[in-house]
Short mmCIF file of C-alpha atoms in Angstrom, two decimals:
data_model
loop_
_atom_site.label_atom_id
_atom_site.label_comp_id
_atom_site.label_asym_id
_atom_site.label_seq_id
_atom_site.Cartn_x
_atom_site.Cartn_y
_atom_site.Cartn_z
CA MET A 1 -42.23 -37.77 50.50
CA ALA A 2 -40.87 -38.52 47.01
CA THR A 3 -42.87 -37.08 44.13
CA ALA A 4 -43.90 -39.30 41.24
CA ALA A 5 -41.19 -37.60 39.16
CA GLU A 6 -38.56 -38.25 41.78
CA LYS A 7 -39.60 -41.93 42.04
CA GLU A 8 -39.20 -42.41 38.28
CA GLY A 9 -35.83 -40.67 38.44
CA VAL A 10 -36.29 -38.98 35.07
CA VAL A 11 -35.01 -35.49 34.26
CA LEU A 12 -35.24 -33.84 30.82
CA LEU A 13 -32.87 -31.00 29.92
CA ASP A 14 -34.59 -29.13 27.14
CA PHE A 15 -35.37 -25.83 25.40
CA TRP A 16 -39.00 -24.82 24.99
CA VAL A 17 -39.19 -24.48 21.20
CA SER A 18 -36.82 -27.32 20.26
CA PRO A 19 -38.61 -29.91 18.10
CA PHE A 20 -35.97 -32.43 19.20
CA GLY A 21 -36.76 -31.84 22.86
CA GLN A 22 -40.48 -32.02 22.11
CA ARG A 23 -40.03 -35.51 20.69
CA CYS A 24 -38.84 -36.63 24.12
CA ARG A 25 -41.72 -34.86 25.89
CA ILE A 26 -44.24 -36.51 23.56
CA ALA A 27 -42.70 -39.97 24.08
CA LEU A 28 -42.67 -39.59 27.87
CA ALA A 29 -46.30 -38.40 27.81
CA GLU A 30 -47.36 -41.31 25.58
CA LYS A 31 -45.87 -43.67 28.17
CA GLY A 32 -47.37 -41.80 31.11
CA VAL A 33 -43.94 -41.23 32.68
CA GLU A 34 -43.63 -38.45 35.26
CA TYR A 35 -40.44 -36.44 34.92
CA GLU A 36 -38.73 -33.24 35.95
CA TYR A 37 -38.45 -30.71 33.10
CA LYS A 38 -35.48 -28.35 33.21
CA GLU A 39 -35.46 -25.43 30.79
CA GLU A 40 -31.95 -24.55 29.58
CA ASN A 41 -30.74 -21.08 28.67
CA LEU A 42 -28.81 -21.89 25.50
CA SER A 43 -26.67 -18.77 25.77
CA ASP A 44 -25.70 -19.74 29.31
CA LYS A 45 -25.69 -23.54 29.51
CA SER A 46 -26.00 -25.14 32.93
CA PRO A 47 -23.10 -27.08 34.48
CA LEU A 48 -25.45 -30.09 34.51
CA LEU A 49 -25.94 -29.94 30.72
CA LEU A 50 -22.21 -29.52 30.10
CA LYS A 51 -21.52 -32.49 32.38
CA MET A 52 -24.23 -34.73 30.92
CA ASN A 53 -23.52 -33.97 27.25
CA PRO A 54 -19.86 -32.95 27.18
CA ILE A 55 -19.36 -33.85 23.53
CA HIS A 56 -22.14 -31.84 21.91
CA LYS A 57 -23.28 -29.63 24.83
CA LYS A 58 -26.78 -29.74 23.32
CA ILE A 59 -30.32 -30.43 24.42
CA PRO A 60 -32.28 -32.60 24.72
CA VAL A 61 -30.61 -34.79 27.35
CA LEU A 62 -32.61 -37.37 29.25
CA ILE A 63 -31.16 -38.24 32.64
CA HIS A 64 -32.48 -41.52 34.09
CA HIS A 65 -31.30 -42.40 37.60
CA GLY A 66 -28.33 -40.13 37.05
CA LYS A 67 -27.28 -41.61 33.68
CA PRO A 68 -27.50 -39.37 30.59
CA ILE A 69 -28.92 -40.28 27.20
CA CYS A 70 -28.37 -37.88 24.28
CA GLU A 71 -29.70 -37.49 20.69
CA SER A 72 -33.49 -37.19 20.46
CA LEU A 73 -34.21 -40.36 18.46
CA VAL A 74 -31.82 -42.36 20.68
CA ILE A 75 -33.73 -40.98 23.69
CA VAL A 76 -37.12 -41.90 22.18
CA GLN A 77 -35.93 -45.47 21.49
CA TYR A 78 -34.59 -45.68 25.06
CA ILE A 79 -37.95 -44.52 26.44
CA ASP A 80 -39.72 -47.07 24.23
CA GLU A 81 -37.49 -49.89 25.51
CA VAL A 82 -37.58 -49.03 29.21
CA TRP A 83 -41.34 -48.35 29.40
CA SER A 84 -42.93 -51.08 27.34
CA ASN A 85 -46.58 -49.92 27.48
CA ASN A 86 -47.96 -48.28 24.31
CA PRO A 87 -45.05 -49.42 22.10
CA LEU A 88 -43.87 -46.75 19.66
CA LEU A 89 -41.73 -48.94 17.40
CA PRO A 90 -43.57 -51.76 15.58
CA SER A 91 -42.71 -55.31 16.64
CA ASP A 92 -42.15 -56.59 13.09
CA PRO A 93 -38.44 -56.16 12.18
CA TYR A 94 -39.15 -54.94 8.65
CA GLU A 95 -41.68 -52.36 9.86
CA ARG A 96 -39.18 -51.29 12.53
CA ALA A 97 -36.53 -50.78 9.87
CA LYS A 98 -38.98 -48.67 7.83
CA ALA A 99 -39.93 -46.60 10.89
CA ARG A 100 -36.26 -45.97 11.71
CA PHE A 101 -35.62 -45.02 8.09
CA TRP A 102 -38.34 -42.37 8.03
CA ALA A 103 -37.47 -40.94 11.45
CA ASP A 104 -33.87 -40.67 10.24
CA PHE A 105 -35.12 -39.02 7.02
CA VAL A 106 -36.81 -36.31 9.10
CA ASP A 107 -33.53 -35.77 10.97
CA LYS A 108 -31.48 -35.52 7.79
CA LYS A 109 -33.83 -33.26 5.87
CA VAL A 110 -36.51 -31.23 7.66
CA TYR A 111 -34.66 -28.99 10.12
CA GLU A 112 -31.76 -28.25 7.77
CA CYS A 113 -34.08 -27.37 4.89
CA GLY A 114 -36.30 -25.28 7.17
CA THR A 115 -33.28 -23.32 8.32
CA ARG A 116 -32.26 -22.62 4.72
CA LEU A 117 -35.82 -21.52 4.05
CA TRP A 118 -35.86 -18.78 6.68
CA LYS A 119 -32.17 -17.80 6.49
CA LEU A 120 -31.42 -17.56 2.79
CA LYS A 121 -32.56 -15.28 -0.01
CA GLY A 122 -32.76 -15.29 -3.78
CA GLU A 123 -31.93 -18.49 -5.68
CA ALA A 124 -30.89 -20.38 -2.54
CA HIS A 125 -34.25 -19.54 -0.97
CA GLU A 126 -36.09 -20.73 -4.07
CA GLU A 127 -34.15 -24.01 -3.90
CA ALA A 128 -34.98 -24.41 -0.19
CA ARG A 129 -38.66 -23.85 -0.99
CA LYS A 130 -38.64 -26.54 -3.69
CA ASP A 131 -36.75 -28.91 -1.40
CA MET A 132 -39.18 -28.39 1.50
CA ILE A 133 -42.21 -29.13 -0.66
CA GLU A 134 -40.49 -32.27 -1.97
CA ILE A 135 -39.62 -33.39 1.58
CA LEU A 136 -43.19 -32.90 2.77
CA LYS A 137 -44.56 -34.76 -0.27
CA LEU A 138 -42.22 -37.69 0.41
CA LEU A 139 -43.47 -37.80 4.00
CA GLU A 140 -47.04 -37.66 2.76
CA GLY A 141 -46.26 -40.55 0.40
CA GLU A 142 -45.14 -42.65 3.34
CA LEU A 143 -48.22 -41.66 5.38
CA GLY A 144 -50.62 -42.53 2.56
CA ASP A 145 -54.17 -43.03 3.75
CA LYS A 146 -53.16 -44.22 7.22
CA LYS A 147 -54.43 -42.49 10.34
CA TYR A 148 -50.88 -42.17 11.64
CA PHE A 149 -47.45 -43.06 10.25
CA GLY A 150 -47.65 -45.96 12.72
CA GLY A 151 -50.96 -47.16 11.20
CA GLU A 152 -53.88 -47.18 13.59
CA THR A 153 -51.61 -46.31 16.49
CA PHE A 154 -49.40 -43.27 17.08
CA GLY A 155 -45.83 -44.50 16.63
CA PHE A 156 -42.15 -43.71 16.32
CA VAL A 157 -42.34 -41.76 13.07
CA ASP A 158 -45.34 -39.79 14.37
CA VAL A 159 -43.26 -38.79 17.42
CA ALA A 160 -40.37 -37.84 15.14
CA VAL A 161 -42.46 -35.62 12.84
CA ALA A 162 -45.14 -34.18 15.18
CA PRO A 163 -43.04 -31.34 16.65
CA PHE A 164 -42.33 -30.05 13.15
CA THR A 165 -46.05 -29.46 12.56
CA ALA A 166 -45.64 -26.32 14.70
CA TRP A 167 -43.05 -25.15 12.18
CA PHE A 168 -45.37 -25.60 9.16
CA TYR A 169 -46.73 -22.06 9.57
CA THR A 170 -43.18 -20.67 9.57
CA TYR A 171 -42.21 -22.74 6.51
CA GLU A 172 -45.43 -21.73 4.73
CA THR A 173 -44.93 -18.03 5.45
CA CYS A 174 -41.22 -18.02 4.55
CA GLY A 175 -41.75 -20.21 1.50
CA LYS A 176 -45.09 -18.79 0.37
CA PHE A 177 -46.80 -22.14 -0.03
CA SER A 178 -49.59 -23.97 1.77
CA VAL A 179 -49.22 -27.39 3.37
CA ASP A 180 -53.01 -27.80 3.04
CA GLU A 181 -52.74 -27.39 -0.74
CA GLU A 182 -49.44 -29.21 -1.40
CA CYS A 183 -49.92 -32.06 1.10
CA PRO A 184 -53.55 -32.31 2.25
CA LYS A 185 -53.10 -35.76 3.86
CA LEU A 186 -50.12 -34.57 5.87
CA ALA A 187 -52.07 -31.46 6.93
CA ALA A 188 -54.96 -33.67 8.09
CA TRP A 189 -52.51 -35.88 10.01
CA ALA A 190 -51.06 -32.77 11.70
CA LYS A 191 -54.56 -31.85 12.91
CA ARG A 192 -55.09 -35.38 14.29
CA CYS A 193 -51.78 -35.15 16.14
CA LYS A 194 -52.75 -31.89 17.78
CA GLU A 195 -55.81 -33.65 19.22
CA ARG A 196 -53.54 -36.01 21.17
CA GLU A 197 -52.80 -34.74 24.65
CA SER A 198 -49.14 -35.80 24.44
CA VAL A 199 -48.69 -33.52 21.43
CA SER A 200 -50.87 -30.58 22.46
CA LYS A 201 -49.11 -30.39 25.82
CA SER A 202 -45.60 -30.64 24.34
CA VAL A 203 -45.72 -28.65 21.13
CA HIS A 204 -46.09 -24.89 21.04
CA ASP A 205 -48.41 -22.62 19.10
CA PRO A 206 -47.13 -22.15 15.52
CA HIS A 207 -47.27 -18.36 15.94
CA LYS A 208 -44.90 -18.58 18.91
CA VAL A 209 -42.49 -20.58 16.71
CA TYR A 210 -42.77 -17.92 13.99
CA GLU A 211 -42.06 -15.21 16.59
CA PHE A 212 -39.01 -17.16 17.77
CA VAL A 213 -37.67 -17.46 14.21
CA GLY A 214 -38.28 -13.71 13.77
CA LYS A 215 -36.04 -13.06 16.77
CA LEU A 216 -33.38 -15.38 15.31
CA LYS A 217 -33.53 -13.52 12.02
CA LYS A 218 -32.93 -10.22 13.81
CA LYS A 219 -30.05 -11.82 15.71
CA PHE A 220 -28.49 -12.91 12.43
CA GLY A 221 -29.16 -9.48 10.92
CA LEU A 222 -31.61 -10.85 8.38
CA GLU A 223 -34.56 -8.56 9.07
CA MET B 1 -28.64 -69.51 2.11
CA ALA B 2 -30.23 -68.62 5.45
CA GLY B 3 -32.99 -71.27 5.80
CA GLY B 4 -34.32 -70.84 2.26
CA GLN B 5 -34.60 -67.07 2.62
CA GLU B 6 -33.34 -64.80 -0.09
CA LEU B 7 -30.74 -62.18 0.77
CA LYS B 8 -29.14 -59.75 -1.63
CA LEU B 9 -26.73 -56.95 -0.83
CA LEU B 10 -26.35 -54.12 -3.32
CA GLY B 11 -23.18 -52.08 -3.25
CA LEU B 12 -19.43 -51.81 -3.58
CA TRP B 13 -16.94 -53.04 -0.99
CA GLU B 14 -15.15 -49.71 -1.30
CA SER B 15 -18.09 -48.18 0.59
CA PRO B 16 -17.64 -48.43 4.37
CA PHE B 17 -21.44 -48.49 4.65
CA VAL B 18 -21.60 -51.63 2.51
CA VAL B 19 -18.77 -53.14 4.63
CA ARG B 20 -20.97 -52.63 7.72
CA SER B 21 -23.74 -54.69 6.19
CA GLY B 22 -21.28 -57.41 5.11
CA ILE B 23 -19.83 -57.67 8.62
CA ALA B 24 -23.29 -58.02 10.19
CA LEU B 25 -24.27 -60.72 7.66
CA ASN B 26 -21.03 -62.58 8.37
CA LEU B 27 -21.47 -62.33 12.15
CA LYS B 28 -24.75 -64.21 11.74
CA ARG B 29 -23.17 -66.60 9.17
CA LEU B 30 -25.70 -65.68 6.53
CA GLY B 31 -25.36 -66.53 2.87
CA TYR B 32 -26.24 -63.75 0.47
CA GLU B 33 -25.88 -62.68 -3.12
CA PHE B 34 -23.63 -59.67 -3.59
CA LEU B 35 -24.81 -57.46 -6.44
CA GLU B 36 -21.88 -55.25 -7.31
CA GLU B 37 -22.65 -51.74 -8.47
CA VAL B 38 -20.54 -50.05 -11.14
CA PRO B 39 -18.68 -47.01 -9.71
CA GLY B 40 -20.14 -43.76 -10.99
CA THR B 41 -23.43 -45.34 -12.07
CA LYS B 42 -26.54 -46.58 -10.29
CA SER B 43 -28.29 -49.78 -11.29
CA GLU B 44 -32.03 -49.91 -11.93
CA LEU B 45 -32.43 -52.21 -8.96
CA LEU B 46 -30.67 -49.69 -6.68
CA LEU B 47 -32.81 -46.82 -7.92
CA LYS B 48 -35.97 -48.89 -7.50
CA SER B 49 -35.00 -50.20 -4.03
CA ASN B 50 -33.83 -46.89 -2.59
CA PRO B 51 -35.83 -44.22 -4.41
CA VAL B 52 -35.44 -41.66 -1.59
CA TYR B 53 -31.62 -41.50 -1.48
CA LYS B 54 -30.58 -43.66 -4.48
CA LYS B 55 -27.57 -44.83 -2.42
CA MET B 56 -25.87 -48.04 -1.35
CA PRO B 57 -26.03 -50.26 0.60
CA VAL B 58 -29.45 -51.78 0.16
CA LEU B 59 -30.23 -55.16 1.71
CA ILE B 60 -33.03 -56.97 -0.05
CA HIS B 61 -34.60 -59.71 2.08
CA ASN B 62 -37.20 -61.85 0.33
CA GLY B 63 -37.77 -58.99 -2.09
CA LYS B 64 -38.15 -56.28 0.57
CA PRO B 65 -35.52 -53.49 0.63
CA ILE B 66 -33.90 -52.15 3.81
CA CYS B 67 -31.78 -48.97 3.53
CA GLU B 68 -29.31 -47.03 5.71
CA SER B 69 -26.34 -49.06 6.95
CA MET B 70 -26.92 -48.98 10.74
CA ILE B 71 -30.64 -49.65 10.22
CA ILE B 72 -29.62 -52.69 8.12
CA VAL B 73 -27.30 -53.83 10.96
CA GLN B 74 -30.14 -53.56 13.50
CA TYR B 75 -32.50 -55.41 11.15
CA ILE B 76 -30.05 -58.30 10.72
CA ASP B 77 -29.45 -58.38 14.48
CA LYS B 78 -33.19 -58.63 15.18
CA VAL B 79 -34.25 -61.12 12.47
CA TRP B 80 -31.32 -63.49 13.06
CA ALA B 81 -31.04 -62.94 16.82
CA ALA B 82 -30.57 -66.65 17.41
CA ALA B 83 -27.92 -67.08 14.70
CA GLY B 84 -25.03 -65.45 16.52
CA PRO B 85 -24.03 -63.19 19.40
CA SER B 86 -26.11 -60.04 19.78
CA ILE B 87 -24.70 -57.04 17.95
CA LEU B 88 -26.50 -54.47 20.11
CA PRO B 89 -26.05 -54.69 23.90
CA SER B 90 -28.98 -56.04 25.93
CA ASP B 91 -29.15 -53.25 28.51
CA PRO B 92 -31.22 -50.25 27.29
CA HIS B 93 -28.72 -47.67 28.57
CA ASP B 94 -25.81 -49.47 26.91
CA ARG B 95 -27.85 -49.60 23.70
CA ALA B 96 -28.41 -45.85 23.94
CA ILE B 97 -24.65 -45.31 24.36
CA ALA B 98 -23.96 -47.55 21.35
CA ARG B 99 -26.46 -45.65 19.19
CA PHE B 100 -25.09 -42.30 20.41
CA TRP B 101 -21.55 -43.17 19.32
CA ALA B 102 -22.72 -44.48 15.94
CA VAL B 103 -24.41 -41.11 15.30
CA TYR B 104 -21.28 -39.22 16.47
CA ILE B 105 -19.04 -41.33 14.22
CA ASP B 106 -21.14 -40.71 11.11
CA ASP B 107 -22.22 -37.10 11.70
CA LYS B 108 -19.17 -35.55 13.34
CA TRP B 109 -16.13 -37.77 12.80
CA PHE B 110 -16.49 -39.19 9.30
CA PRO B 111 -16.79 -35.78 7.53
CA SER B 112 -13.22 -34.97 8.67
CA LEU B 113 -11.95 -38.28 7.29
CA LEU B 114 -13.76 -37.55 4.04
CA LYS B 115 -12.02 -34.16 3.84
CA ILE B 116 -8.64 -35.89 3.79
CA VAL B 117 -9.76 -38.30 1.08
CA ARG B 118 -11.26 -35.53 -1.07
CA ALA B 119 -8.48 -32.97 -0.55
CA LYS B 120 -6.43 -32.01 -3.57
CA ALA B 121 -3.09 -33.85 -3.66
CA ASP B 122 -1.14 -30.60 -3.07
CA ASP B 123 -3.41 -29.06 -0.41
CA GLU B 124 -1.27 -29.90 2.64
CA GLU B 125 -3.06 -27.39 4.88
CA GLU B 126 -6.50 -28.89 4.26
CA LYS B 127 -5.19 -32.41 4.90
CA ALA B 128 -3.35 -31.39 8.09
CA GLU B 129 -6.38 -29.58 9.49
CA ALA B 130 -8.70 -32.49 8.71
CA ALA B 131 -6.17 -34.95 10.18
CA GLU B 132 -6.17 -32.99 13.44
CA GLN B 133 -9.97 -33.30 13.63
CA VAL B 134 -9.82 -37.02 12.86
CA ILE B 135 -7.25 -37.56 15.62
CA ALA B 136 -9.24 -35.47 18.13
CA GLY B 137 -12.30 -37.59 17.38
CA LEU B 138 -10.30 -40.80 17.75
CA GLN B 139 -9.15 -39.62 21.18
CA LEU B 140 -12.77 -39.28 22.26
CA LEU B 141 -13.44 -42.75 20.87
CA GLU B 142 -10.40 -44.09 22.76
CA GLU B 143 -12.10 -42.99 26.01
CA ALA B 144 -15.37 -44.50 24.85
CA PHE B 145 -13.58 -47.76 24.06
CA GLU B 146 -12.13 -47.91 27.57
CA LYS B 147 -15.60 -47.44 29.10
CA CYS B 148 -17.52 -49.75 26.77
CA SER B 149 -15.05 -52.63 26.40
CA LYS B 150 -14.50 -53.01 30.16
CA GLY B 151 -11.10 -54.55 29.46
CA LYS B 152 -12.33 -56.93 26.75
CA ASP B 153 -11.40 -57.07 23.05
CA PHE B 154 -14.16 -54.99 21.47
CA PHE B 155 -16.51 -52.06 22.16
CA GLY B 156 -19.14 -54.81 22.32
CA GLY B 157 -17.12 -56.75 24.93
CA GLN B 158 -16.13 -60.29 24.05
CA THR B 159 -17.60 -60.09 20.55
CA VAL B 160 -17.90 -57.54 17.74
CA GLY B 161 -20.74 -55.18 18.52
CA TYR B 162 -22.59 -52.13 17.22
CA ILE B 163 -19.91 -49.47 17.81
CA ASP B 164 -17.21 -51.84 16.53
CA ILE B 165 -19.08 -52.10 13.23
CA ALA B 166 -19.93 -48.37 13.13
CA LEU B 167 -16.29 -47.33 13.52
CA GLY B 168 -14.44 -50.39 12.25
CA CYS B 169 -15.93 -50.20 8.76
CA TYR B 170 -13.84 -47.04 8.20
CA LEU B 171 -10.48 -48.67 9.00
CA GLY B 172 -9.67 -49.40 5.35
CA TRP B 173 -10.25 -45.73 4.45
CA LEU B 174 -8.46 -44.53 7.59
CA LYS B 175 -5.33 -46.40 6.49
CA ALA B 176 -5.79 -45.09 2.94
CA ALA B 177 -6.09 -41.53 4.28
CA GLU B 178 -2.82 -41.98 6.20
CA LYS B 179 -1.09 -42.74 2.90
CA MET B 180 -2.83 -39.89 1.09
CA ALA B 181 -2.04 -37.30 3.76
CA GLY B 182 1.33 -38.71 4.86
CA ILE B 183 0.10 -38.34 8.45
CA LYS B 184 -0.20 -41.10 11.08
CA LEU B 185 -3.84 -41.32 12.25
CA LEU B 186 -3.79 -44.70 14.02
CA ASP B 187 -1.03 -43.51 16.34
CA LYS B 188 -0.02 -45.94 19.12
CA GLU B 189 1.26 -43.01 21.20
CA LYS B 190 -2.05 -41.16 21.12
CA ILE B 191 -4.67 -43.96 20.93
CA PRO B 192 -3.01 -47.20 22.12
CA LEU B 193 -6.27 -48.98 22.96
CA LEU B 194 -7.84 -48.22 19.59
CA VAL B 195 -4.72 -49.32 17.71
CA GLY B 196 -4.92 -52.70 19.47
CA TRP B 197 -8.64 -52.86 18.82
CA ALA B 198 -8.17 -52.02 15.11
CA GLU B 199 -5.78 -54.96 14.66
CA ARG B 200 -8.15 -57.37 16.38
CA PHE B 201 -11.16 -56.04 14.46
CA CYS B 202 -9.53 -56.36 11.04
CA SER B 203 -8.41 -59.93 11.87
CA ALA B 204 -11.88 -61.04 12.95
CA ASP B 205 -13.37 -63.69 10.64
CA ALA B 206 -16.50 -61.66 9.99
CA VAL B 207 -14.41 -58.66 8.90
CA LYS B 208 -11.38 -60.11 7.06
CA GLU B 209 -13.09 -60.96 3.80
CA VAL B 210 -15.04 -57.71 3.40
CA MET B 211 -12.51 -55.07 4.52
CA PRO B 212 -10.89 -53.46 1.47
CA GLU B 213 -7.11 -52.97 1.37
CA ALA B 214 -5.76 -49.45 1.87
CA ASP B 215 -3.71 -49.46 -1.38
CA LYS B 216 -6.74 -50.42 -3.44
CA LEU B 217 -8.74 -47.62 -1.80
CA VAL B 218 -6.05 -45.05 -2.62
CA GLU B 219 -6.36 -46.09 -6.27
CA PHE B 220 -10.15 -46.01 -6.03
CA ALA B 221 -10.04 -42.47 -4.62
CA LYS B 222 -7.94 -41.39 -7.62
CA LEU B 223 -10.47 -42.98 -9.95
CA LEU B 224 -13.35 -41.20 -8.24
CA ARG B 225 -11.61 -37.86 -8.23
CA GLY B 226 -11.75 -38.25 -11.95
CA THR B 227 -15.53 -38.61 -11.86
CA GLN B 228 -16.08 -36.20 -8.91
CA ASN B 229 -18.29 -38.79 -7.27
CA VAL B 230 -17.05 -39.89 -3.81
CA ALA B 231 -19.71 -41.59 -1.67
CA ALA B 232 -21.35 -39.43 0.98
CA PRO B 233 -22.57 -40.94 4.29
CA ASN B 234 -25.47 -43.35 4.01
#
């Protein structure tokens, strides 16, 4: 008897703490799609991962009826197009362009800056701290007084940013600043996101993320 | 003008990202006003329309700005869907493949091309190393072309599509880099399909008038080296 997951034919190759993987989990949950989750060991990648993403050998990879899709925002757009309930991207072309712009902004800026924040010291660390606050303020500017980035409904940009809310605690601790103080609207949005089942089930406890970064720091000889 | 609508494109044709936007506008036969930026400076309109990155291109449609070249291409494709063949494929998986390659081209492949363009004139090692990376990337794209084109003229099949625009916009600079490095990058022996594709792409009506000539780009690179201000990916 085929399970619901088997019927949908969706497999997600992922790594528990990856915010990029979590985007895919959130999108699938928002659409109510059953899927098989496969946790990868990034220091010993599975033959399936290497076969499905031979160019980058990275997670996440969505496999749908045997065909792979790579790059988290490409995957989220694919999910949005194949399962048309609860649309994530707005229907208006200009709003779509804006949503794509801000999701791309998150990709270009947040993870890279966050990495500088926990890896570097001295002046470079100070610069990373300033940059991170600026990035979060720009995001808050785009959010404004809306409930979500998508307006009344949880949308594409919300999916793109939500996993990073679990990293706020790490950024705050490494950068010695408070998201609540610097960006109160963004902090309130983060709380609203956590109340959504798709997010609470996909995104980990911020302390677990901090622990993970601690282990990375030791690995890089930074502790 | 496109049915009384107002279209402006801010940029310089020397930027491959601006070329992308021009190709998409031409594919849909859209009239637009080209607002040329001055190299090394940024106009008030650019700064106001793209406050986050302050970069070109910016498409302004009825006063509303759209930024990031491949986002602009998708916007044009959606708004003027009826005006010409679809730029993105219709099948969701094919669309995902097209978007994947556009990301690869900009994030992984273009930086190596940029290294050749930015290398000091006498740094042969830097240029050779970067050229190797460019060629390796082109070999991957050769395989992608075989799969995507299915024997037709373009990545998009019969007509110029998303990956064609994403990669093709760089052909002017690729030819310029060949001259600057003295190394063949569009090598018929290594990437025969792509060499054929490149010729067809550059001869396409939508591309001809916006693709800058390699010699002019070599001069432009010299000019920019003077101001230390070569465009980064947008």
